[in-house]
PDB file of C-alpha atoms in Angstrom:
ATOM      1  CA  UNK F   1     168.306-128.248 -50.585  1.00 85.00           C
ATOM      2  CA  UNK F   2     165.245-130.464 -50.144  1.00 96.00           C
ATOM      3  CA  UNK F   3     165.249-133.054 -47.384  1.00 98.00           C
ATOM      4  CA  UNK F   4     162.730-135.426 -45.813  1.00 98.00           C
ATOM      5  CA  UNK F   5     162.507-137.039 -42.381  1.00 98.00           C
ATOM      6  CA  UNK F   6     161.486-140.658 -41.826  1.00 98.00           C
ATOM      7  CA  UNK F   7     160.650-142.169 -38.439  1.00 98.00           C
ATOM      8  CA  UNK F   8     161.405-145.747 -37.348  1.00 96.00           C
ATOM      9  CA  UNK F   9     158.859-148.117 -35.890  1.00 93.00           C
ATOM     10  CA  UNK F  10     158.864-151.137 -33.656  1.00 88.00           C
ATOM     11  CA  UNK F  11     162.089-153.138 -33.849  1.00 82.00           C
ATOM     12  CA  UNK F  12     164.544-150.252 -33.485  1.00 85.00           C
ATOM     13  CA  UNK F  13     164.256-150.127 -29.684  1.00 90.00           C
ATOM     14  CA  UNK F  14     166.973-151.135 -27.226  1.00 89.00           C
ATOM     15  CA  UNK F  15     167.767-150.550 -23.569  1.00 93.00           C
ATOM     16  CA  UNK F  16     169.963-147.459 -23.248  1.00 92.00           C
ATOM     17  CA  UNK F  17     169.097-146.070 -26.669  1.00 94.00           C
ATOM     18  CA  UNK F  18     168.333-142.574 -25.360  1.00 95.00           C
ATOM     19  CA  UNK F  19     171.593-142.232 -23.422  1.00 93.00           C
ATOM     20  CA  UNK F  20     173.258-141.166 -26.671  1.00 91.00           C
ATOM     21  CA  UNK F  21     170.961-138.123 -26.837  1.00 94.00           C
ATOM     22  CA  UNK F  22     170.783-137.112 -23.170  1.00 86.00           C
ATOM     23  CA  UNK F  23     172.609-133.791 -23.666  1.00 91.00           C
ATOM     24  CA  UNK F  24     170.210-132.595 -26.368  1.00 94.00           C
ATOM     25  CA  UNK F  25     167.432-130.125 -25.536  1.00 93.00           C
ATOM     26  CA  UNK F  26     163.863-131.459 -25.286  1.00 95.00           C
ATOM     27  CA  UNK F  27     164.836-135.106 -24.657  1.00 97.00           C
ATOM     28  CA  UNK F  28     164.079-135.231 -20.931  1.00 96.00           C
ATOM     29  CA  UNK F  29     161.100-132.895 -21.242  1.00 97.00           C
ATOM     30  CA  UNK F  30     159.499-135.051 -23.927  1.00 98.00           C
ATOM     31  CA  UNK F  31     159.960-138.249 -21.932  1.00 98.00           C
ATOM     32  CA  UNK F  32     158.605-136.552 -18.825  1.00 97.00           C
ATOM     33  CA  UNK F  33     155.551-135.450 -20.804  1.00 98.00           C
ATOM     34  CA  UNK F  34     154.981-138.994 -22.057  1.00 98.00           C
ATOM     35  CA  UNK F  35     155.320-140.397 -18.541  1.00 97.00           C
ATOM     36  CA  UNK F  36     152.723-137.948 -17.250  1.00 98.00           C
ATOM     37  CA  UNK F  37     150.285-138.819 -20.038  1.00 98.00           C
ATOM     38  CA  UNK F  38     150.473-142.603 -19.617  1.00 97.00           C
ATOM     39  CA  UNK F  39     151.360-142.780 -15.916  1.00 97.00           C
ATOM     40  CA  UNK F  40     154.573-144.746 -16.435  1.00 96.00           C
ATOM     41  CA  UNK F  41     158.246-143.881 -15.940  1.00 96.00           C
ATOM     42  CA  UNK F  42     159.450-144.172 -19.530  1.00 96.00           C
ATOM     43  CA  UNK F  43     162.859-142.619 -18.890  1.00 96.00           C
ATOM     44  CA  UNK F  44     163.779-145.336 -16.402  1.00 96.00           C
ATOM     45  CA  UNK F  45     162.377-148.040 -18.633  1.00 96.00           C
ATOM     46  CA  UNK F  46     164.294-146.924 -21.716  1.00 95.00           C
ATOM     47  CA  UNK F  47     167.566-146.468 -19.819  1.00 94.00           C
ATOM     48  CA  UNK F  48     167.452-149.346 -17.354  1.00 94.00           C
ATOM     49  CA  UNK F  49     165.062-151.884 -18.878  1.00 92.00           C
ATOM     50  CA  UNK F  50     164.625-154.756 -18.376  1.00 95.00           C
ATOM     51  CA  UNK F  51     164.627-155.591 -22.091  1.00 92.00           C
ATOM     52  CA  UNK F  52     161.645-157.929 -21.768  1.00 90.00           C
ATOM     53  CA  UNK F  53     159.526-155.084 -20.418  1.00 93.00           C
ATOM     54  CA  UNK F  54     160.848-152.612 -22.987  1.00 91.00           C
ATOM     55  CA  UNK F  55     160.030-155.049 -25.796  1.00 87.00           C
ATOM     56  CA  UNK F  56     156.408-155.551 -24.764  1.00 89.00           C
ATOM     57  CA  UNK F  57     154.365-154.104 -27.617  1.00 90.00           C
ATOM     58  CA  UNK F  58     152.275-151.962 -25.259  1.00 93.00           C
ATOM     59  CA  UNK F  59     155.484-150.294 -24.070  1.00 94.00           C
ATOM     60  CA  UNK F  60     157.520-150.337 -27.279  1.00 93.00           C
ATOM     61  CA  UNK F  61     154.995-148.435 -29.358  1.00 95.00           C
ATOM     62  CA  UNK F  62     154.620-145.366 -27.076  1.00 97.00           C
ATOM     63  CA  UNK F  63     158.363-145.457 -26.332  1.00 96.00           C
ATOM     64  CA  UNK F  64     159.367-145.342 -29.998  1.00 96.00           C
ATOM     65  CA  UNK F  65     156.863-142.552 -30.617  1.00 98.00           C
ATOM     66  CA  UNK F  66     158.331-140.612 -27.677  1.00 98.00           C
ATOM     67  CA  UNK F  67     161.908-141.197 -28.837  1.00 97.00           C
ATOM     68  CA  UNK F  68     161.193-139.984 -32.363  1.00 98.00           C
ATOM     69  CA  UNK F  69     159.404-136.846 -31.199  1.00 98.00           C
ATOM     70  CA  UNK F  70     162.094-136.109 -28.596  1.00 98.00           C
ATOM     71  CA  UNK F  71     164.803-136.189 -31.261  1.00 98.00           C
ATOM     72  CA  UNK F  72     162.703-134.167 -33.705  1.00 98.00           C
ATOM     73  CA  UNK F  73     161.987-131.500 -31.082  1.00 98.00           C
ATOM     74  CA  UNK F  74     165.701-131.363 -30.278  1.00 97.00           C
ATOM     75  CA  UNK F  75     166.512-130.831 -33.949  1.00 97.00           C
ATOM     76  CA  UNK F  76     164.138-127.860 -34.094  1.00 97.00           C
ATOM     77  CA  UNK F  77     165.393-126.480 -30.767  1.00 96.00           C
ATOM     78  CA  UNK F  78     168.950-126.506 -32.159  1.00 95.00           C
ATOM     79  CA  UNK F  79     167.819-124.375 -35.083  1.00 95.00           C
ATOM     80  CA  UNK F  80     167.320-127.165 -37.607  1.00 96.00           C
ATOM     81  CA  UNK F  81     165.005-126.486 -40.532  1.00 95.00           C
ATOM     82  CA  UNK F  82     161.755-128.298 -41.083  1.00 97.00           C
ATOM     83  CA  UNK F  83     161.755-131.027 -43.745  1.00 98.00           C
ATOM     84  CA  UNK F  84     159.533-130.730 -46.822  1.00 98.00           C
ATOM     85  CA  UNK F  85     158.116-134.235 -46.457  1.00 98.00           C
ATOM     86  CA  UNK F  86     157.602-136.828 -43.698  1.00 98.00           C
ATOM     87  CA  UNK F  87     156.983-140.569 -43.530  1.00 98.00           C
ATOM     88  CA  UNK F  88     157.204-143.309 -40.939  1.00 98.00           C
ATOM     89  CA  UNK F  89     157.563-147.077 -41.047  1.00 98.00           C
ATOM     90  CA  UNK F  90     154.420-148.649 -39.547  1.00 96.00           C
ATOM     91  CA  UNK F  91     154.199-147.163 -36.023  1.00 97.00           C
ATOM     92  CA  UNK F  92     156.498-144.395 -37.273  1.00 98.00           C
ATOM     93  CA  UNK F  93     153.593-142.988 -39.280  1.00 98.00           C
ATOM     94  CA  UNK F  94     152.084-141.769 -35.997  1.00 98.00           C
ATOM     95  CA  UNK F  95     155.373-140.059 -35.139  1.00 98.00           C
ATOM     96  CA  UNK F  96     155.339-138.390 -38.543  1.00 98.00           C
ATOM     97  CA  UNK F  97     151.807-137.086 -37.984  1.00 98.00           C
ATOM     98  CA  UNK F  98     152.778-135.623 -34.608  1.00 98.00           C
ATOM     99  CA  UNK F  99     155.830-133.953 -36.162  1.00 98.00           C
ATOM    100  CA  UNK F 100     153.556-132.588 -38.905  1.00 98.00           C
ATOM    101  CA  UNK F 101     151.189-131.037 -36.373  1.00 98.00           C
ATOM    102  CA  UNK F 102     148.290-133.241 -37.449  1.00 98.00           C
ATOM    103  CA  UNK F 103     148.071-135.206 -34.218  1.00 98.00           C
ATOM    104  CA  UNK F 104     148.745-133.997 -30.688  1.00 98.00           C
ATOM    105  CA  UNK F 105     151.556-135.784 -28.851  1.00 98.00           C
ATOM    106  CA  UNK F 106     149.357-136.732 -25.865  1.00 98.00           C
ATOM    107  CA  UNK F 107     146.597-138.020 -28.151  1.00 98.00           C
ATOM    108  CA  UNK F 108     149.144-140.003 -30.172  1.00 98.00           C
ATOM    109  CA  UNK F 109     150.556-141.643 -27.039  1.00 98.00           C
ATOM    110  CA  UNK F 110     147.108-142.825 -25.994  1.00 98.00           C
ATOM    111  CA  UNK F 111     146.332-143.975 -29.534  1.00 98.00           C
ATOM    112  CA  UNK F 112     149.455-146.089 -29.977  1.00 97.00           C
ATOM    113  CA  UNK F 113     149.038-147.734 -26.585  1.00 97.00           C
ATOM    114  CA  UNK F 114     145.441-148.547 -27.509  1.00 98.00           C
ATOM    115  CA  UNK F 115     146.691-149.759 -30.917  1.00 97.00           C
ATOM    116  CA  UNK F 116     149.195-152.088 -29.281  1.00 95.00           C
ATOM    117  CA  UNK F 117     146.622-153.487 -26.875  1.00 96.00           C
ATOM    118  CA  UNK F 118     144.102-154.177 -29.634  1.00 97.00           C
ATOM    119  CA  UNK F 119     146.745-155.739 -31.888  1.00 95.00           C
ATOM    120  CA  UNK F 120     147.638-158.187 -29.123  1.00 92.00           C
ATOM    121  CA  UNK F 121     143.994-158.951 -28.382  1.00 94.00           C
ATOM    122  CA  UNK F 122     143.230-159.650 -32.040  1.00 93.00           C
ATOM    123  CA  UNK F 123     145.517-162.667 -32.245  1.00 93.00           C
ATOM    124  CA  UNK F 124     146.196-164.879 -29.209  1.00 89.00           C
ATOM    125  CA  UNK F 125     149.802-165.602 -28.262  1.00 84.00           C
ATOM    126  CA  UNK F 126     151.268-168.330 -30.461  1.00 86.00           C
ATOM    127  CA  UNK F 127     148.614-168.145 -33.191  1.00 93.00           C
ATOM    128  CA  UNK F 128     150.271-165.594 -35.457  1.00 95.00           C
ATOM    129  CA  UNK F 129     153.775-164.889 -36.671  1.00 94.00           C
ATOM    130  CA  UNK F 130     155.991-162.979 -39.069  1.00 96.00           C
ATOM    131  CA  UNK F 131     159.005-163.969 -41.151  1.00 97.00           C
ATOM    132  CA  UNK F 132     161.618-162.128 -43.196  1.00 97.00           C
ATOM    133  CA  UNK F 133     162.318-163.492 -46.661  1.00 98.00           C
ATOM    134  CA  UNK F 134     165.463-162.356 -48.445  1.00 98.00           C
ATOM    135  CA  UNK F 135     166.625-162.849 -51.993  1.00 97.00           C
ATOM    136  CA  UNK F 136     163.358-163.368 -53.879  1.00 98.00           C
ATOM    137  CA  UNK F 137     161.394-161.068 -56.192  1.00 97.00           C
ATOM    138  CA  UNK F 138     158.230-159.556 -54.716  1.00 98.00           C
ATOM    139  CA  UNK F 139     156.054-161.424 -57.222  1.00 98.00           C
ATOM    140  CA  UNK F 140     157.547-164.766 -56.185  1.00 98.00           C
ATOM    141  CA  UNK F 141     156.860-164.067 -52.503  1.00 98.00           C
ATOM    142  CA  UNK F 142     153.320-162.969 -53.294  1.00 98.00           C
ATOM    143  CA  UNK F 143     152.824-166.253 -55.190  1.00 97.00           C
ATOM    144  CA  UNK F 144     154.152-168.183 -52.186  1.00 97.00           C
ATOM    145  CA  UNK F 145     151.630-166.420 -49.938  1.00 97.00           C
ATOM    146  CA  UNK F 146     148.804-167.178 -52.360  1.00 96.00           C
ATOM    147  CA  UNK F 147     149.896-170.809 -52.554  1.00 94.00           C
ATOM    148  CA  UNK F 148     149.882-171.239 -48.783  1.00 96.00           C
ATOM    149  CA  UNK F 149     146.566-169.431 -48.266  1.00 94.00           C
ATOM    150  CA  UNK F 150     144.843-171.401 -51.040  1.00 92.00           C
ATOM    151  CA  UNK F 151     145.617-174.672 -49.290  1.00 87.00           C
ATOM    152  CA  UNK F 152     143.458-173.972 -46.248  1.00 81.00           C
ATOM    153  CA  UNK F 153     140.506-171.750 -45.434  1.00 78.00           C
ATOM    154  CA  UNK F 154     141.764-171.594 -41.835  1.00 84.00           C
ATOM    155  CA  UNK F 155     145.225-170.245 -42.642  1.00 92.00           C
ATOM    156  CA  UNK F 156     146.377-167.008 -44.245  1.00 96.00           C
ATOM    157  CA  UNK F 157     149.728-165.610 -45.289  1.00 98.00           C
ATOM    158  CA  UNK F 158     150.378-162.164 -46.777  1.00 98.00           C
ATOM    159  CA  UNK F 159     153.219-159.818 -47.646  1.00 98.00           C
ATOM    160  CA  UNK F 160     153.319-157.355 -44.735  1.00 98.00           C
ATOM    161  CA  UNK F 161     156.393-155.164 -45.321  1.00 98.00           C
ATOM    162  CA  UNK F 162     158.010-154.389 -48.662  1.00 98.00           C
ATOM    163  CA  UNK F 163     161.153-153.174 -46.946  1.00 98.00           C
ATOM    164  CA  UNK F 164     163.701-153.091 -49.763  1.00 97.00           C
ATOM    165  CA  UNK F 165     164.406-154.908 -53.027  1.00 97.00           C
ATOM    166  CA  UNK F 166     164.872-158.544 -52.061  1.00 96.00           C
ATOM    167  CA  UNK F 167     163.597-158.108 -48.507  1.00 97.00           C
ATOM    168  CA  UNK F 168     159.933-158.737 -47.757  1.00 98.00           C
ATOM    169  CA  UNK F 169     158.320-159.591 -44.433  1.00 98.00           C
ATOM    170  CA  UNK F 170     155.311-161.910 -44.476  1.00 98.00           C
ATOM    171  CA  UNK F 171     152.664-162.281 -41.778  1.00 98.00           C
ATOM    172  CA  UNK F 172     149.757-164.521 -40.912  1.00 97.00           C
ATOM    173  CA  UNK F 173     148.928-167.651 -38.958  1.00 96.00           C
ATOM    174  CA  UNK F 174     152.104-169.148 -37.498  1.00 95.00           C
ATOM    175  CA  UNK F 175     151.597-172.476 -39.265  1.00 95.00           C
ATOM    176  CA  UNK F 176     151.159-170.642 -42.564  1.00 97.00           C
ATOM    177  CA  UNK F 177     154.286-168.587 -41.953  1.00 97.00           C
ATOM    178  CA  UNK F 178     156.296-171.735 -41.306  1.00 97.00           C
ATOM    179  CA  UNK F 179     154.956-173.290 -44.511  1.00 96.00           C
ATOM    180  CA  UNK F 180     155.791-170.100 -46.393  1.00 97.00           C
ATOM    181  CA  UNK F 181     159.370-170.249 -45.125  1.00 98.00           C
ATOM    182  CA  UNK F 182     159.668-173.815 -46.404  1.00 97.00           C
ATOM    183  CA  UNK F 183     158.350-172.963 -49.863  1.00 97.00           C
ATOM    184  CA  UNK F 184     160.425-169.768 -50.087  1.00 98.00           C
ATOM    185  CA  UNK F 185     163.584-171.762 -49.436  1.00 97.00           C
ATOM    186  CA  UNK F 186     162.563-174.209 -52.163  1.00 97.00           C
ATOM    187  CA  UNK F 187     162.159-171.222 -54.492  1.00 97.00           C
ATOM    188  CA  UNK F 188     165.726-170.130 -53.809  1.00 97.00           C
ATOM    189  CA  UNK F 189     165.411-167.595 -50.972  1.00 97.00           C
ATOM    190  CA  UNK F 190     168.817-166.644 -49.566  1.00 97.00           C
ATOM    191  CA  UNK F 191     167.272-166.510 -46.134  1.00 97.00           C
ATOM    192  CA  UNK F 192     163.814-167.085 -44.671  1.00 97.00           C
ATOM    193  CA  UNK F 193     163.465-166.847 -40.892  1.00 96.00           C
ATOM    194  CA  UNK F 194     160.807-166.315 -38.257  1.00 95.00           C
ATOM    195  CA  UNK F 195     160.937-162.940 -36.528  1.00 91.00           C
ATOM    196  CA  UNK F 196     160.638-162.657 -32.721  1.00 83.00           C
ATOM    197  CA  UNK F 197     157.156-161.137 -32.949  1.00 81.00           C
ATOM    198  CA  UNK F 198     153.941-162.798 -31.821  1.00 74.00           C
ATOM    199  CA  UNK F 199     151.724-160.166 -33.428  1.00 90.00           C
ATOM    200  CA  UNK F 200     151.250-160.616 -37.197  1.00 95.00           C
ATOM    201  CA  UNK F 201     151.131-156.950 -38.193  1.00 95.00           C
ATOM    202  CA  UNK F 202     149.877-155.575 -41.501  1.00 97.00           C
ATOM    203  CA  UNK F 203     147.754-158.546 -42.535  1.00 97.00           C
ATOM    204  CA  UNK F 204     144.078-159.480 -42.436  1.00 96.00           C
ATOM    205  CA  UNK F 205     144.404-160.923 -38.916  1.00 97.00           C
ATOM    206  CA  UNK F 206     144.591-157.320 -37.727  1.00 97.00           C
ATOM    207  CA  UNK F 207     141.120-156.394 -39.015  1.00 97.00           C
ATOM    208  CA  UNK F 208     139.495-156.742 -35.555  1.00 97.00           C
ATOM    209  CA  UNK F 209     142.091-154.303 -34.210  1.00 97.00           C
ATOM    210  CA  UNK F 210     141.465-152.003 -37.168  1.00 98.00           C
ATOM    211  CA  UNK F 211     137.749-151.879 -36.354  1.00 97.00           C
ATOM    212  CA  UNK F 212     138.549-150.813 -32.797  1.00 97.00           C
ATOM    213  CA  UNK F 213     141.042-148.236 -34.041  1.00 97.00           C
ATOM    214  CA  UNK F 214     138.475-146.816 -36.443  1.00 97.00           C
ATOM    215  CA  UNK F 215     136.127-146.167 -33.522  1.00 97.00           C
ATOM    216  CA  UNK F 216     138.906-144.643 -31.412  1.00 98.00           C
ATOM    217  CA  UNK F 217     140.188-142.451 -34.256  1.00 98.00           C
ATOM    218  CA  UNK F 218     136.683-141.096 -34.842  1.00 97.00           C
ATOM    219  CA  UNK F 219     136.856-139.660 -31.312  1.00 96.00           C
ATOM    220  CA  UNK F 220     140.380-138.247 -31.713  1.00 96.00           C
ATOM    221  CA  UNK F 221     141.068-134.698 -32.812  1.00 96.00           C
ATOM    222  CA  UNK F 222     143.151-134.432 -35.982  1.00 97.00           C
ATOM    223  CA  UNK F 223     144.013-131.413 -38.080  1.00 97.00           C
ATOM    224  CA  UNK F 224     145.557-130.999 -41.502  1.00 97.00           C
ATOM    225  CA  UNK F 225     149.338-131.554 -41.406  1.00 98.00           C
ATOM    226  CA  UNK F 226     151.656-128.552 -41.649  1.00 98.00           C
ATOM    227  CA  UNK F 227     154.138-130.810 -43.482  1.00 98.00           C
ATOM    228  CA  UNK F 228     152.960-133.401 -46.046  1.00 98.00           C
ATOM    229  CA  UNK F 229     152.974-136.985 -44.739  1.00 98.00           C
ATOM    230  CA  UNK F 230     153.217-140.038 -46.985  1.00 98.00           C
ATOM    231  CA  UNK F 231     151.016-142.841 -45.663  1.00 98.00           C
ATOM    232  CA  UNK F 232     151.994-146.509 -45.504  1.00 96.00           C
ATOM    233  CA  UNK F 233     148.810-147.933 -46.967  1.00 96.00           C
ATOM    234  CA  UNK F 234     148.695-146.045 -50.273  1.00 97.00           C
ATOM    235  CA  UNK F 235     151.940-143.973 -50.416  1.00 98.00           C
ATOM    236  CA  UNK F 236     149.923-140.806 -50.888  1.00 98.00           C
ATOM    237  CA  UNK F 237     149.659-137.433 -49.160  1.00 98.00           C
ATOM    238  CA  UNK F 238     146.162-136.567 -47.935  1.00 97.00           C
ATOM    239  CA  UNK F 239     144.685-133.189 -47.064  1.00 93.00           C
ATOM    240  CA  UNK F 240     141.468-134.435 -45.484  1.00 95.00           C
ATOM    241  CA  UNK F 241     141.379-135.512 -41.831  1.00 97.00           C
ATOM    242  CA  UNK F 242     138.775-138.221 -42.397  1.00 97.00           C
ATOM    243  CA  UNK F 243     140.992-139.767 -45.056  1.00 98.00           C
ATOM    244  CA  UNK F 244     143.958-139.622 -42.679  1.00 98.00           C
ATOM    245  CA  UNK F 245     141.873-141.484 -40.095  1.00 98.00           C
ATOM    246  CA  UNK F 246     141.027-144.069 -42.752  1.00 98.00           C
ATOM    247  CA  UNK F 247     144.713-144.464 -43.666  1.00 98.00           C
ATOM    248  CA  UNK F 248     145.626-145.139 -40.037  1.00 98.00           C
ATOM    249  CA  UNK F 249     142.851-147.716 -39.858  1.00 98.00           C
ATOM    250  CA  UNK F 250     143.814-149.417 -43.120  1.00 98.00           C
ATOM    251  CA  UNK F 251     147.473-149.389 -42.127  1.00 97.00           C
ATOM    252  CA  UNK F 252     146.910-152.120 -39.559  1.00 97.00           C
ATOM    253  CA  UNK F 253     145.963-154.748 -42.151  1.00 97.00           C
ATOM    254  CA  UNK F 254     147.690-153.327 -45.246  1.00 98.00           C
ATOM    255  CA  UNK F 255     151.349-153.861 -46.156  1.00 98.00           C
ATOM    256  CA  UNK F 256     153.971-151.213 -45.432  1.00 98.00           C
ATOM    257  CA  UNK F 257     155.092-150.123 -48.903  1.00 98.00           C
ATOM    258  CA  UNK F 258     158.470-148.782 -47.882  1.00 98.00           C
ATOM    259  CA  UNK F 259     160.157-149.226 -51.254  1.00 98.00           C
ATOM    260  CA  UNK F 260     157.421-147.180 -52.927  1.00 98.00           C
ATOM    261  CA  UNK F 261     157.615-144.613 -50.115  1.00 98.00           C
ATOM    262  CA  UNK F 262     161.311-143.907 -50.689  1.00 98.00           C
ATOM    263  CA  UNK F 263     160.751-143.749 -54.454  1.00 98.00           C
ATOM    264  CA  UNK F 264     157.901-141.263 -53.915  1.00 98.00           C
ATOM    265  CA  UNK F 265     160.136-139.103 -51.709  1.00 98.00           C
ATOM    266  CA  UNK F 266     162.846-139.105 -54.379  1.00 98.00           C
ATOM    267  CA  UNK F 267     160.272-138.136 -57.015  1.00 97.00           C
ATOM    268  CA  UNK F 268     159.633-134.905 -55.078  1.00 97.00           C
ATOM    269  CA  UNK F 269     163.190-133.752 -55.743  1.00 97.00           C
ATOM    270  CA  UNK F 270     164.450-134.602 -52.264  1.00 97.00           C
ATOM    271  CA  UNK F 271     168.235-134.984 -52.073  1.00 97.00           C
ATOM    272  CA  UNK F 272     168.637-136.082 -48.422  1.00 98.00           C
ATOM    273  CA  UNK F 273     166.589-138.451 -46.245  1.00 98.00           C
ATOM    274  CA  UNK F 274     167.077-138.312 -42.473  1.00 98.00           C
ATOM    275  CA  UNK F 275     166.166-141.169 -40.143  1.00 98.00           C
ATOM    276  CA  UNK F 276     164.961-139.350 -37.033  1.00 97.00           C
ATOM    277  CA  UNK F 277     165.178-141.635 -34.040  1.00 95.00           C
ATOM    278  CA  UNK F 278     167.152-144.434 -32.412  1.00 94.00           C
ATOM    279  CA  UNK F 279     169.101-146.793 -34.639  1.00 89.00           C
ATOM    280  CA  UNK F 280     169.650-146.778 -38.376  1.00 93.00           C
ATOM    281  CA  UNK F 281     167.471-149.651 -39.575  1.00 94.00           C
ATOM    282  CA  UNK F 282     165.603-147.510 -42.095  1.00 97.00           C
ATOM    283  CA  UNK F 283     168.802-145.981 -43.444  1.00 97.00           C
ATOM    284  CA  UNK F 284     170.093-149.444 -44.253  1.00 96.00           C
ATOM    285  CA  UNK F 285     166.888-150.240 -46.139  1.00 97.00           C
ATOM    286  CA  UNK F 286     166.817-146.878 -47.889  1.00 97.00           C
ATOM    287  CA  UNK F 287     170.326-147.259 -49.280  1.00 97.00           C
ATOM    288  CA  UNK F 288     169.251-150.469 -51.005  1.00 97.00           C
ATOM    289  CA  UNK F 289     166.226-148.736 -52.537  1.00 98.00           C
ATOM    290  CA  UNK F 290     167.861-145.638 -54.075  1.00 97.00           C
ATOM    291  CA  UNK F 291     171.638-145.201 -54.108  1.00 95.00           C
ATOM    292  CA  UNK F 292     171.402-141.728 -55.643  1.00 95.00           C
ATOM    293  CA  UNK F 293     170.058-140.071 -52.488  1.00 97.00           C
ATOM    294  CA  UNK F 294     172.066-138.957 -49.467  1.00 97.00           C
ATOM    295  CA  UNK F 295     171.169-140.521 -46.121  1.00 97.00           C
ATOM    296  CA  UNK F 296     171.673-139.383 -42.538  1.00 97.00           C
ATOM    297  CA  UNK F 297     170.732-141.044 -39.259  1.00 96.00           C
ATOM    298  CA  UNK F 298     170.031-139.151 -36.052  1.00 96.00           C
ATOM    299  CA  UNK F 299     171.229-142.079 -33.932  1.00 91.00           C
ATOM    300  CA  UNK F 300     172.959-139.933 -31.291  1.00 93.00           C
ATOM    301  CA  UNK F 301     173.499-136.328 -30.232  1.00 93.00           C
ATOM    302  CA  UNK F 302     176.586-135.857 -32.378  1.00 93.00           C
ATOM    303  CA  UNK F 303     174.811-136.854 -35.589  1.00 94.00           C
ATOM    304  CA  UNK F 304     171.983-134.436 -34.845  1.00 95.00           C
ATOM    305  CA  UNK F 305     174.420-131.579 -34.356  1.00 91.00           C
ATOM    306  CA  UNK F 306     176.521-132.490 -37.387  1.00 92.00           C
ATOM    307  CA  UNK F 307     173.457-132.553 -39.637  1.00 94.00           C
ATOM    308  CA  UNK F 308     172.861-128.839 -39.099  1.00 89.00           C
ATOM    309  CA  UNK F 309     175.900-128.170 -41.303  1.00 88.00           C
ATOM    310  CA  UNK F 310     174.912-130.691 -43.960  1.00 91.00           C
ATOM    311  CA  UNK F 311     171.277-129.593 -44.144  1.00 92.00           C
ATOM    312  CA  UNK F 312     171.823-125.836 -43.892  1.00 78.00           C
TER     313      UNK F 312
END
């Protein structure tokens, strides 16, 4: 049996999400390690909140990385086999690289906190935005973005996440996003709504952050992954550390090609895809991409234990 693991990104977090895993091995140890690295009590934050503090990008990104690695380490500690392929949605790509042995956990924690800080600095509060558009073909949404951007040299709008057929997230200047929503509805979108995110990820507004990340990544030790990792920016596996650094840099202003990622995983003969981490957002998307695959979510301790039988 061939199976792959995918790791969720920002948006899957919630107060109390790790309480469902607290009896698993490696959960507390991993959170303690993260707290020591960044000097912050992550276990209290994830279990007690408050939600506003948990949802701050500078906290969410290292927390989601920690959660994904804690669950993955627990899977291995319980005797689970290693997957043949890894991928992660946006921030989840860092989790995948840690699981693959390409990036040290401590280094990854520092990187994603730095990433979050630079993303926020790149676009002042209220200037950028993101919106989910449902029920339109990708080409129609891309045309909407082009239409909005062509109207003004001061505004930009781009497809940021190709999440599933009929679900694309766009990002850019807030005024452009609002205009895009209006046009998308005129084009027949079933739904087009602003997302509660002030940072317009995966668009050209993130290029200043990408430049800072490029400098930081050049100083970070990476090694070749033990398990192949599909990257968001080009949906390819790379066996050169400088190229991996480039992919992490490009990821900030390139769209997340999740539909293509799941198709690429299926093309490798994978039969099961496991969402490793809190929630089941990716599993919902994946089912709409390829109905022929089997999907599991490690959303609590029971599902992790049960999967050992399925994936044996």
